[in-house]
Coordinates of C-alpha atoms in Angstrom, one line a residue:
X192 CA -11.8 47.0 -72.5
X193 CA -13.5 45.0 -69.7
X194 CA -15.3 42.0 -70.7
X195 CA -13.2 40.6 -73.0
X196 CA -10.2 40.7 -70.0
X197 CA -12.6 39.5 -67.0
X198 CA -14.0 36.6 -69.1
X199 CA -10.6 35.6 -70.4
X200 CA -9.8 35.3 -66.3
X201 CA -7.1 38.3 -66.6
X202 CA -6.9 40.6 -63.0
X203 CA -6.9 43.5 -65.5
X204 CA -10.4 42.9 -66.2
X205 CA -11.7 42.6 -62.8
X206 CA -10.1 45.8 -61.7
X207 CA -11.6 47.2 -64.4
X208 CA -15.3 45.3 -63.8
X209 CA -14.6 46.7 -60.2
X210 CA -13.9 50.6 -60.6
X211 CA -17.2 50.4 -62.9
X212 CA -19.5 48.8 -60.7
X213 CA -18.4 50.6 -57.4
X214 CA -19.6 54.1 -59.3
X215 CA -22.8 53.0 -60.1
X216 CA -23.9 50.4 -57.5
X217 CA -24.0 50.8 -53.9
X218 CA -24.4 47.6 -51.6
X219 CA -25.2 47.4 -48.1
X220 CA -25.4 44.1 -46.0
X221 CA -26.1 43.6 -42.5
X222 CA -22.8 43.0 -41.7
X223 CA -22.2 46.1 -42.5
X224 CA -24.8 48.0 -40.5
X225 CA -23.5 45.3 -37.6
X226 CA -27.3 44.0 -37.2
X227 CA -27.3 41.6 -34.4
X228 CA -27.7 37.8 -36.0
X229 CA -30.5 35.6 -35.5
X230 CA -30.9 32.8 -32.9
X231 CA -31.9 29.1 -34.5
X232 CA -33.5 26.8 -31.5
X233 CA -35.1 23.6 -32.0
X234 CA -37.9 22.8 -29.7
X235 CA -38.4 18.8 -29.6
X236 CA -41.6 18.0 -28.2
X237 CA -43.0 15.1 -27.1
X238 CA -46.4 13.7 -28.1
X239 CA -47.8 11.2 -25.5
X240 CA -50.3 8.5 -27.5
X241 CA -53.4 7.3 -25.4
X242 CA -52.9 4.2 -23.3
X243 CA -55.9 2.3 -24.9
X244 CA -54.3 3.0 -28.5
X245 CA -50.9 1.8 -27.6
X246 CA -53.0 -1.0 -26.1
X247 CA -54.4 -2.1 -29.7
X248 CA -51.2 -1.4 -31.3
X249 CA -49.8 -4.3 -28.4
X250 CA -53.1 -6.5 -29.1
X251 CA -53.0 -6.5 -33.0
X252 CA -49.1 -7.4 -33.1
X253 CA -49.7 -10.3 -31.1
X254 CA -52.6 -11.1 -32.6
X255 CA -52.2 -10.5 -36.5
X256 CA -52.8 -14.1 -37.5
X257 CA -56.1 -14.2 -36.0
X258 CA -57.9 -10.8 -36.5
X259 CA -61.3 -10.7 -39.2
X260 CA -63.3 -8.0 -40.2
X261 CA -65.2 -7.5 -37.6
X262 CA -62.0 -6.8 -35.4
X263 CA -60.2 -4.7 -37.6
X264 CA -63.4 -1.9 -38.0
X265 CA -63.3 -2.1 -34.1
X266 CA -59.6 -1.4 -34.1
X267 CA -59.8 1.6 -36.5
X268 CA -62.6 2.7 -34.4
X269 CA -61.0 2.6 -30.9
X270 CA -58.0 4.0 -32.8
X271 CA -60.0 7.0 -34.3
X272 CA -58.8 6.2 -37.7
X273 CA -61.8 7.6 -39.8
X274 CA -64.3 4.6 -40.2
X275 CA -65.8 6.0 -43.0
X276 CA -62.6 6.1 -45.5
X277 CA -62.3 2.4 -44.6
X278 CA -66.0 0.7 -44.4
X279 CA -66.2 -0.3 -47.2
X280 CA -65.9 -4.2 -47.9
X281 CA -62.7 -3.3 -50.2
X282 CA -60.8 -0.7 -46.8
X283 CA -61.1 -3.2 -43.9
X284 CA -60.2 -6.4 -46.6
X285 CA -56.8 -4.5 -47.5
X286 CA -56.1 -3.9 -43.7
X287 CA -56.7 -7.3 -43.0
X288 CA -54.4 -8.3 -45.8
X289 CA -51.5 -6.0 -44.9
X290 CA -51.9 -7.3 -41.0
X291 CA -51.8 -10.8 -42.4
X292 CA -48.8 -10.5 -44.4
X293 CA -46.3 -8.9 -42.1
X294 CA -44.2 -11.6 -40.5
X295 CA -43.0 -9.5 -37.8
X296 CA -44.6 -8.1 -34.5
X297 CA -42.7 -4.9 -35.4
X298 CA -43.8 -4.7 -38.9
X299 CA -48.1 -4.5 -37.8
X300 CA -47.1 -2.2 -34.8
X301 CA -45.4 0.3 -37.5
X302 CA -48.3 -0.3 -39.7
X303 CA -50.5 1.0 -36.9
X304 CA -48.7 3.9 -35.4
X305 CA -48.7 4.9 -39.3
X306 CA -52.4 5.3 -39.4
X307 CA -52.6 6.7 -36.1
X308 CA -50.3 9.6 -36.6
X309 CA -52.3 10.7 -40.1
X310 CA -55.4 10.3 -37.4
X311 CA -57.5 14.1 -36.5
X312 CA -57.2 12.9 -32.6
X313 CA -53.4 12.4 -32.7
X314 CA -53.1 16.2 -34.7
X315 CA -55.0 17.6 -31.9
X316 CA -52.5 16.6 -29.3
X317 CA -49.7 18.0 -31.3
X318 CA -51.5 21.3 -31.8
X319 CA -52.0 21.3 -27.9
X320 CA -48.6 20.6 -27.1
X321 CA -47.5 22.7 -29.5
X322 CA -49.8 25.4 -28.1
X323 CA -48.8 24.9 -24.9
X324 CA -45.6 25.1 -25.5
X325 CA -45.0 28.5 -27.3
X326 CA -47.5 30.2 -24.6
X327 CA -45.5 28.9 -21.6
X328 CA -42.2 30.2 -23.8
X329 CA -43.5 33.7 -24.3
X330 CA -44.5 34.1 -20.8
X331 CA -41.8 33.3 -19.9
X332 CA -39.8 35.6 -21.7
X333 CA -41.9 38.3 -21.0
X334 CA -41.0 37.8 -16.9
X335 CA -37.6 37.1 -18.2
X336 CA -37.1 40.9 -20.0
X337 CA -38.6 42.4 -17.2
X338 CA -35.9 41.7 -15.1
X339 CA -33.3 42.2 -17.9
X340 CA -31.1 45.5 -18.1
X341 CA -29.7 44.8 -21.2
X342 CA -32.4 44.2 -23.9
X343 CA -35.6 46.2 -22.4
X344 CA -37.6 45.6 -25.8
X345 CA -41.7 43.8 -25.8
X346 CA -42.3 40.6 -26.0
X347 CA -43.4 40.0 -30.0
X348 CA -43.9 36.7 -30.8
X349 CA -45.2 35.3 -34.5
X350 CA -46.6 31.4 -34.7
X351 CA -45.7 31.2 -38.4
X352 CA -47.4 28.4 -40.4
X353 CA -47.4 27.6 -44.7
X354 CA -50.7 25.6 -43.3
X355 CA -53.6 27.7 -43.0
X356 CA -55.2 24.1 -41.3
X357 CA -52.4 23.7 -38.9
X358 CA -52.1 27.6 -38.0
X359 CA -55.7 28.0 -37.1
X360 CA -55.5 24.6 -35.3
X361 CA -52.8 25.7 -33.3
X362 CA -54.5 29.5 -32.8
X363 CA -57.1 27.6 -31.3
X364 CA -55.5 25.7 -28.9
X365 CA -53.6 29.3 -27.6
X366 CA -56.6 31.2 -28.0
X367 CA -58.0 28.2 -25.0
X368 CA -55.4 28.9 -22.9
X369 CA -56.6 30.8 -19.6
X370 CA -52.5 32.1 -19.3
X371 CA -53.4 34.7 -21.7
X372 CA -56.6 36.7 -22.9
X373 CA -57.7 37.0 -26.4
X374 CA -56.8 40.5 -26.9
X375 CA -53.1 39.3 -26.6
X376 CA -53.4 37.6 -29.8
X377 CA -53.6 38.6 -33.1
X378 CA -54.4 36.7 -36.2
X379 CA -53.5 37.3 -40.0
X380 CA -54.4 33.5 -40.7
X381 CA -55.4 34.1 -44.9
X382 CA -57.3 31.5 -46.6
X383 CA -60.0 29.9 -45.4
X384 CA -61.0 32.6 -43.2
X385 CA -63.1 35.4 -43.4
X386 CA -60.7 38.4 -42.8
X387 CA -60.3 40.9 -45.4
X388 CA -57.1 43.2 -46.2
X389 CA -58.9 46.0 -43.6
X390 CA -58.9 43.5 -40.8
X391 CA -55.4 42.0 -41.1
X392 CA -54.0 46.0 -41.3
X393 CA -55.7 46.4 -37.9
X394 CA -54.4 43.3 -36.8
X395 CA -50.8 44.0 -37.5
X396 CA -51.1 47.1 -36.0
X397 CA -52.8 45.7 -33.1
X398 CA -49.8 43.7 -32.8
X399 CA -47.1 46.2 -33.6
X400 CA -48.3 49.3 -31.4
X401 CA -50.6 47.3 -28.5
X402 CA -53.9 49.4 -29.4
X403 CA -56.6 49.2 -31.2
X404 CA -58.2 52.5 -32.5
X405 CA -61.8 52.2 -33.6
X406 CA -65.0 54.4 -32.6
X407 CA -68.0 54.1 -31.0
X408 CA -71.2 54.0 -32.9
X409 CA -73.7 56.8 -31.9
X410 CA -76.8 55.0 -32.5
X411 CA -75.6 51.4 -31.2
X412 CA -72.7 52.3 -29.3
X413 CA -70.8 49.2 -31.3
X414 CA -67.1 49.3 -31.5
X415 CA -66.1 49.9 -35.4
X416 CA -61.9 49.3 -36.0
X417 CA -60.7 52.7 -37.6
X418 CA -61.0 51.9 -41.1
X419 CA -60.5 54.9 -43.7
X420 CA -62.6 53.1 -46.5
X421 CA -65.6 52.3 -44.5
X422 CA -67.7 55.5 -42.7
X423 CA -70.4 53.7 -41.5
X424 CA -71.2 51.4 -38.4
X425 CA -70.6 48.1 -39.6
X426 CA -72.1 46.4 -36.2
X427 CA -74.6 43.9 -37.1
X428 CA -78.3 44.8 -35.6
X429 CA -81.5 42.1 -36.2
X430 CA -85.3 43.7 -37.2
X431 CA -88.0 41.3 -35.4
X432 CA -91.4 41.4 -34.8
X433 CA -93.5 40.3 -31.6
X434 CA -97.2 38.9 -31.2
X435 CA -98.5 42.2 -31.5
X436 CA -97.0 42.8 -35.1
X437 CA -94.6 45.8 -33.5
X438 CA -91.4 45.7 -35.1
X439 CA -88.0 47.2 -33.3
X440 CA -84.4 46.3 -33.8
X441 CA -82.2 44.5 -31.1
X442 CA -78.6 43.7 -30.8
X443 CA -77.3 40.4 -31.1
X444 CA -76.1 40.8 -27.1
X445 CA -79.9 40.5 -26.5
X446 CA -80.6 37.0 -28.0
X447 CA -81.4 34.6 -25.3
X448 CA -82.4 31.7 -27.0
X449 CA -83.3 30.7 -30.9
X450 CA -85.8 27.7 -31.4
X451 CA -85.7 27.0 -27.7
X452 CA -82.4 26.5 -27.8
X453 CA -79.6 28.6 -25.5
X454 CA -77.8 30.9 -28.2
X455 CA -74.0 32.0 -29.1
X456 CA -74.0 35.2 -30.7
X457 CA -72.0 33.7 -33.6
X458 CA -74.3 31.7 -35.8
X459 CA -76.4 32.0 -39.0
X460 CA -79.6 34.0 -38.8
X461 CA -82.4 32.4 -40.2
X462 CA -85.7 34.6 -41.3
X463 CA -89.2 33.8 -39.7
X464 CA -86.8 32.1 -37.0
X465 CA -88.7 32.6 -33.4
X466 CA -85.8 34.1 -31.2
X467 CA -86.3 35.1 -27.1
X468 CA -84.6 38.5 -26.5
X469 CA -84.3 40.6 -23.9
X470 CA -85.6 44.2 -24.0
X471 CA -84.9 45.3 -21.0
X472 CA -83.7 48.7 -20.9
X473 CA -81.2 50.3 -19.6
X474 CA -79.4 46.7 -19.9
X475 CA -76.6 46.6 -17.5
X476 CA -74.4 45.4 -20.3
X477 CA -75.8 47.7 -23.3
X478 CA -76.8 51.8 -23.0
X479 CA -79.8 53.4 -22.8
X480 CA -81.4 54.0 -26.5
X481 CA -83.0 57.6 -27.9
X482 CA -86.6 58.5 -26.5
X483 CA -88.6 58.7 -29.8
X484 CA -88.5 62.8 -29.8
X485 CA -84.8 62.3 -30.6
X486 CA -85.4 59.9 -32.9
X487 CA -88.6 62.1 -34.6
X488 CA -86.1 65.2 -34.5
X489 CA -83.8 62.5 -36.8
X490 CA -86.1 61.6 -39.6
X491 CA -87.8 58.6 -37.8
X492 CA -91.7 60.0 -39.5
X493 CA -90.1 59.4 -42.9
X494 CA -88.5 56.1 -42.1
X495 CA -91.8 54.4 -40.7
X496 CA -93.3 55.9 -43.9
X497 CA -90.8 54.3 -46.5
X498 CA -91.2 51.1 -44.1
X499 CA -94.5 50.7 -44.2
X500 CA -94.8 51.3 -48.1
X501 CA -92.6 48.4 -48.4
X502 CA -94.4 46.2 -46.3
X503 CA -91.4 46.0 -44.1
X504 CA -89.4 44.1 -46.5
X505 CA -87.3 47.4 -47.6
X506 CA -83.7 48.3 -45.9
X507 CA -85.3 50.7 -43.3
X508 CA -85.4 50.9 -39.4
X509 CA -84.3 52.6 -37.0
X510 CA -83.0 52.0 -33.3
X511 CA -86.0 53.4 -31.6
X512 CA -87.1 52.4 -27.9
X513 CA -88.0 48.9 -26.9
X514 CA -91.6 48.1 -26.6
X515 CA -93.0 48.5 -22.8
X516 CA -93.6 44.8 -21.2
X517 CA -93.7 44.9 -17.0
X518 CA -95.1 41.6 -16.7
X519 CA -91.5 40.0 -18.1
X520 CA -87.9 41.1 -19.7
X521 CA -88.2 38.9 -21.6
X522 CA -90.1 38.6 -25.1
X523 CA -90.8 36.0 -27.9
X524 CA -90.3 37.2 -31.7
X525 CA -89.7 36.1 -35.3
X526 CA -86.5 37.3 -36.7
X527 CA -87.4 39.6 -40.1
X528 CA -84.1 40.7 -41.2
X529 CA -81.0 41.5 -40.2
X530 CA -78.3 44.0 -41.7
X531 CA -75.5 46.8 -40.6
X532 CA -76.1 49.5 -38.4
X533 CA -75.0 52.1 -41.2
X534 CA -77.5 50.1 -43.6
X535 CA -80.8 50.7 -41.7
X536 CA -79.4 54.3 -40.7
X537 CA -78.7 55.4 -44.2
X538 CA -78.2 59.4 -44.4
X539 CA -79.1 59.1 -48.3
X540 CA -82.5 57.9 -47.2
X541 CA -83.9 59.5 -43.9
X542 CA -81.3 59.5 -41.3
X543 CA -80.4 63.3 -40.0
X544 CA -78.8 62.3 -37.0
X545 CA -75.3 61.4 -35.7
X546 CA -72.9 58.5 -37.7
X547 CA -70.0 57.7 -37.1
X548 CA -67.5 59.7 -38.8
X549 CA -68.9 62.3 -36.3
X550 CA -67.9 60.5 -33.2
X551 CA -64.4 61.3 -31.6
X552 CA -61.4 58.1 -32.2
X553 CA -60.6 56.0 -29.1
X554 CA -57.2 54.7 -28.7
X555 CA -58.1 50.8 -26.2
X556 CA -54.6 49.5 -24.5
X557 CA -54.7 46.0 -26.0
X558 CA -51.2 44.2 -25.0
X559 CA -51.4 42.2 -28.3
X560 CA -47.7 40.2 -28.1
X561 CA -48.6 36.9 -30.5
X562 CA -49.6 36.7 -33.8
X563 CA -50.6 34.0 -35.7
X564 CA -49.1 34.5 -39.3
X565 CA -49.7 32.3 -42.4
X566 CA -46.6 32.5 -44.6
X567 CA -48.7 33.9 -47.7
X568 CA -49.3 36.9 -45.8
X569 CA -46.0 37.8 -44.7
X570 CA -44.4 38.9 -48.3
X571 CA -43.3 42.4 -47.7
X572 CA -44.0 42.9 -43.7
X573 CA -42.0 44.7 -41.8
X574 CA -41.6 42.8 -38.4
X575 CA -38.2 44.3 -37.5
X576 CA -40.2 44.8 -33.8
X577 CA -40.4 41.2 -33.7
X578 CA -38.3 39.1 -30.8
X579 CA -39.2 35.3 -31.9
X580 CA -40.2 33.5 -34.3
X581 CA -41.9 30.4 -34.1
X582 CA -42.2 27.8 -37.3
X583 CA -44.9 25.4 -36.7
X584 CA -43.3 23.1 -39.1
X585 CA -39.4 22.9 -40.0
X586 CA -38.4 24.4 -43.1
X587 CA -35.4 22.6 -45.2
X588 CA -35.3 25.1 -47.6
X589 CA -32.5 27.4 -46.7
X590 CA -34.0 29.9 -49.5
X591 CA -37.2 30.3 -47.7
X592 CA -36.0 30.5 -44.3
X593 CA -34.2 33.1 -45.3
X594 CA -37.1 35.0 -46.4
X595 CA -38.9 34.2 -43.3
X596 CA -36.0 35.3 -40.8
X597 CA -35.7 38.2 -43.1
X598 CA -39.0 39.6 -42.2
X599 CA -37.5 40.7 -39.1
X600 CA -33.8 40.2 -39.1
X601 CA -33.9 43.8 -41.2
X602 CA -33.1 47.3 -40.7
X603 CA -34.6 48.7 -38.0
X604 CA -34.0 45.5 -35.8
X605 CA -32.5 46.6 -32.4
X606 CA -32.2 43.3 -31.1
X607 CA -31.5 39.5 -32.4
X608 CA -34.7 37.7 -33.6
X609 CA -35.0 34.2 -32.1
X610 CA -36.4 31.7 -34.6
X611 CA -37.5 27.9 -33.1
X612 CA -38.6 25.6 -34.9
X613 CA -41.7 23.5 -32.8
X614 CA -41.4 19.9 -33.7
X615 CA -43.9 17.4 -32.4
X616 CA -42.9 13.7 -31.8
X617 CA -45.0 10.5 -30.8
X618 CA -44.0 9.3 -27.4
X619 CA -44.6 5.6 -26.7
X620 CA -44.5 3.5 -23.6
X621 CA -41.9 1.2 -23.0
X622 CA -43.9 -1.8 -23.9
X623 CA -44.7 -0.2 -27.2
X624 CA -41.0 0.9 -28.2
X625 CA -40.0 -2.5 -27.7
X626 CA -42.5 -3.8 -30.9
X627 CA -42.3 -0.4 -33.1
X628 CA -39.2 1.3 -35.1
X629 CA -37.8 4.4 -33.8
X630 CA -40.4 7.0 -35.0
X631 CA -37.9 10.0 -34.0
X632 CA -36.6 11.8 -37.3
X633 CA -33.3 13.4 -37.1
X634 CA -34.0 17.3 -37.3
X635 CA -31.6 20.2 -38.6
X636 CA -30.2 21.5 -35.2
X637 CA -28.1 24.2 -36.4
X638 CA -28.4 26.9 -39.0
X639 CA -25.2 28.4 -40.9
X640 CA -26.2 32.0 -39.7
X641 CA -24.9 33.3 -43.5
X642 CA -26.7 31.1 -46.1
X643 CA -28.9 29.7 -43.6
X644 CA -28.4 25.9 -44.3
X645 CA -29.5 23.0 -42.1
X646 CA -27.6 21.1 -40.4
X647 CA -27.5 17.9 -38.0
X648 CA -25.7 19.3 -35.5
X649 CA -23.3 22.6 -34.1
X650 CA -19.9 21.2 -35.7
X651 CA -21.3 20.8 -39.1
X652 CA -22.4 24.0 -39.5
X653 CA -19.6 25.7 -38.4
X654 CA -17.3 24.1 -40.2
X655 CA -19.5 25.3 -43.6
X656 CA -19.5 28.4 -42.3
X657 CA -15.2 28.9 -42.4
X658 CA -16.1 27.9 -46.1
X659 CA -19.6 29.4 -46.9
X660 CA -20.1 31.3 -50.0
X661 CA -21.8 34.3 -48.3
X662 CA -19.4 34.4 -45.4
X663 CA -17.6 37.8 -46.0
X664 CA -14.5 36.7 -43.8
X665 CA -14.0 33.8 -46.2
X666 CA -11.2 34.9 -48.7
X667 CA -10.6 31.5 -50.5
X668 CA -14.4 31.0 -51.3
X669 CA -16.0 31.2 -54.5
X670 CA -14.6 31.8 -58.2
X671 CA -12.9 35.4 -57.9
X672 CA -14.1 35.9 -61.7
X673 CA -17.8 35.1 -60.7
X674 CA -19.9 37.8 -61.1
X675 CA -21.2 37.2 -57.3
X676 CA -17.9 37.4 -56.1
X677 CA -17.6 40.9 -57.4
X678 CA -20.4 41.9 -56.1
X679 CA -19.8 40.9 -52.4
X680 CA -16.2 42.7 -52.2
X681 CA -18.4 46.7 -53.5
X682 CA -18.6 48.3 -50.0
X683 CA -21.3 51.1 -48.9
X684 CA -19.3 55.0 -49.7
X685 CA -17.4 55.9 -46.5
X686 CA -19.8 58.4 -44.7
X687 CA -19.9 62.3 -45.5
X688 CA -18.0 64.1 -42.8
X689 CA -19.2 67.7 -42.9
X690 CA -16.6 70.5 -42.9
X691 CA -17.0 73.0 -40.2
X692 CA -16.9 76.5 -40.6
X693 CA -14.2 78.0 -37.5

């Protein structure tokens, strides 16, 4: 009674197809819940290349009949082109040949930019200007919506990447930027890091609600991230030993040097490695540890027991008091081992005291208003909080820009989500434009805000969108006897207006 009409193109069948589906099927679209639409920027930024590489790009133009061997591995040195992928007799031959055949000035210049721009010293300069850029944007719109009456919501900014490489390059080169603080930045950054899923939730959550909530470790005082799978201090502590064959446990914070040599707290432990630490105490940075009645009221007796039974190879120690030493603060020791706080302090062992499921959650104010998100971490987020977005590379596919706007162009949004795309292009001196072909791309400047198509420029895409598919004020588009087309014209049930009793 309906199929055989609507595919045989009859209105009869449509109707029909229609009355069906709008008893069954609800559809709602943001139209229809008026959700503000998304702004589409382009950001074109320009990329300045080092006078003394334009200089060699000038030098080996004018000079291409005449350059050997020896020249060419000097040129890919000065040029930072990676000497080792081309030192061999075979790399610097095919240069050589390639510079030999090209005719034109022009054609050796392009040859060079080419392997420049693939170069690791060129990609830092874009990630720097491109760092630069979007934190100079979003402090800038934080001063701006301070002042503003009409959309009073945060600052949230995401630095979206499909490049792990190029996201983390670019976190770096923000994280270095003494405009904003590290706790304003937050990082779900995926592969090729070493967060798991409990450190991107608190991440996101840093971001969304500007706190972190964590406790303080009873024994160590470290800061733990409130994390409902792990109950125990996860804040790494080191076992050494001194001269005198006394062993005692020290936090990282109290490494001075290792082998002689100033130490970052960030590093790989080695064992038998000779370390200088400080054991003052109290440490104006650290607080004051347990006298060792505490600790004995605690179970320290057994734990030197179980300790000494295993030749102090086992899992035990505790955080007792730091050796006396009034001649110096300062004392030399071999590393033994090094492990959680929760680990040495095991209740299933010795421990009796304190842990720290028994301490009190702390809420710390941490303004958190970027985050650097790799796109195989943002499937299912809910960013309607979010203000801009920025793509660190330009996405053609209007599929997948749909997806990313999407993640916060959603229900809930209260405002319009800006989305700019950061492109980076090589800027060249006048003498070197005159010898090289125009190395600006054209770049999609305008977005068709309903299927979300790229296009050259403003005109074009508005003139799609009179005609666009998924424009709901086009009548003529599309096949009427398309199943899509039925779909678009079901509506959301008028609301439920509640009778009221007089």
């Amino acid at each position: 009674a309906v199929k055989r009409p609507f595919l045989d193109r009859r209105e009869r069948g449509r109707e029909g197809l229609m009355r069906i589906l709008n008893e069954v099927m609800v559809m709602h679209r943001k139209e229809d819940i008026n959700l503000p639409k998304p702004i589409f920027k382009q950001a074109n930024l320009d990329v300045p290349v080092p006078d003394k590489v334009q200089s060699m790009i000038i030098e080996v133009a004018e000079l291409r009949e005449c350059v050997d061997i020896p020249y060419i591995a000097a040129m890919l040195e000065t040029m930072g082109i990676d000497i080792e992928q081309n030192s061999g007799q075979d790399g610097l031959e095919t240069w050589l040949e390639k510079i030999k055949k090209s005719s034109e000035a022009h054609d050796v210049a392009d040859l060079m930019i080419s392997g420049y721009l693939n170069t690791n010293a060129y990609q830092l300069l874009v990630d720097k200007v491109q760092g630069e850029y979007i934190v100079n944007s979003v402090l800038s719109e934080i001063d701006t919506r301070t002042d503003s009456r009409i959309d009073r919501r945060p600052i949230k900014a995401v630095v979206y990447s499909s490049s792990s490489t190029n996201l983390n390059l670019v976190a770096e080169q923000i994280y270095g930027n003494d405009k904003i603080a590290p706790e304003n930045i937050a990082e779900m950054v995926g592969e090729n890091s070493q967060q798991t899923v409990e450190d991107m939730s608190v991440e996101l959550s840093r971001f969304r609600n500007g706190c972190r909530q964590g406790r303080n470790c009873p024994i160590c005082n470290g800061w733990n991230d409130l994390n409902e799978r792990v109950n125990t201090c996860q804040n790494i502590l080191l076992e050494v030993r001194d001269s005198s064959g006394e062993h005692f446990l020290v936090e990282r914070e109290r490494v001075v040097r290792a082998d002689g040599e100033p130490l970052s707290i960030y590093r790989n432990w080695v064992v038998e490695e000779v370390l200088e630490v400080c054991i003052r105490d109290p440490h104006p940075l650290l607080p004051a540890r347990w006298t060792d009645e505490v600790w004995k009221g605690y179970g320290s007796q057994k734990c030197l027991q179980m300790a000494s039974k295993d030749g102090y190879k086992g899992k035990d120690w505790y955080f007792g008091p730091l050796p006396n030493c009034k001649s110096s603060d300062k004392r030399i020791v071999t590393l033994q081992k090094w492990q959680r706080c929760g680990a040495f302090h095991s209740r299933n062992r010795w421990y009796r005291g304190p842990q720290l499921v028994d301490a009190p959650i702390k809420r710390v104010k941490e303004d958190a208003f970027i985050l650097c998100l790799h796109s195989g971490l943002s499937h299912g987020l809910d960013l309607s909080f979010v203000t801009h977005i920025f793509l660190l590379e330009p996405i053609d596919d209007a599929a997948l820009l749909e997806q990313v706007t999407s993640r916060a162009h959603r229900l809930g949004a209260t405002g319009p989500v800006v989305v700019e795309t950061v492109n980076a292009w090589v800027q060249l001196d006048d003498a070197t434009t005159k010898i090289v072909s125009d190395q600006k791309k054209s770049s999609g400047n305008a977005v068709c805000e309903h299927c979300f198509r790229t296009f050259d420029n403003m005109s074009k895409a508005r003139l799609h969108e009179k005609k666009c598919p998924r424009n709901p004020c086009c009548k003529t588009a599309g096949d009427p006897f398309h199943l899509s087309s039925v779909y678009r014209e079901i509506r959301p049930p008028p609301p439920i207006i509640a009778e009221i009793e007089i």
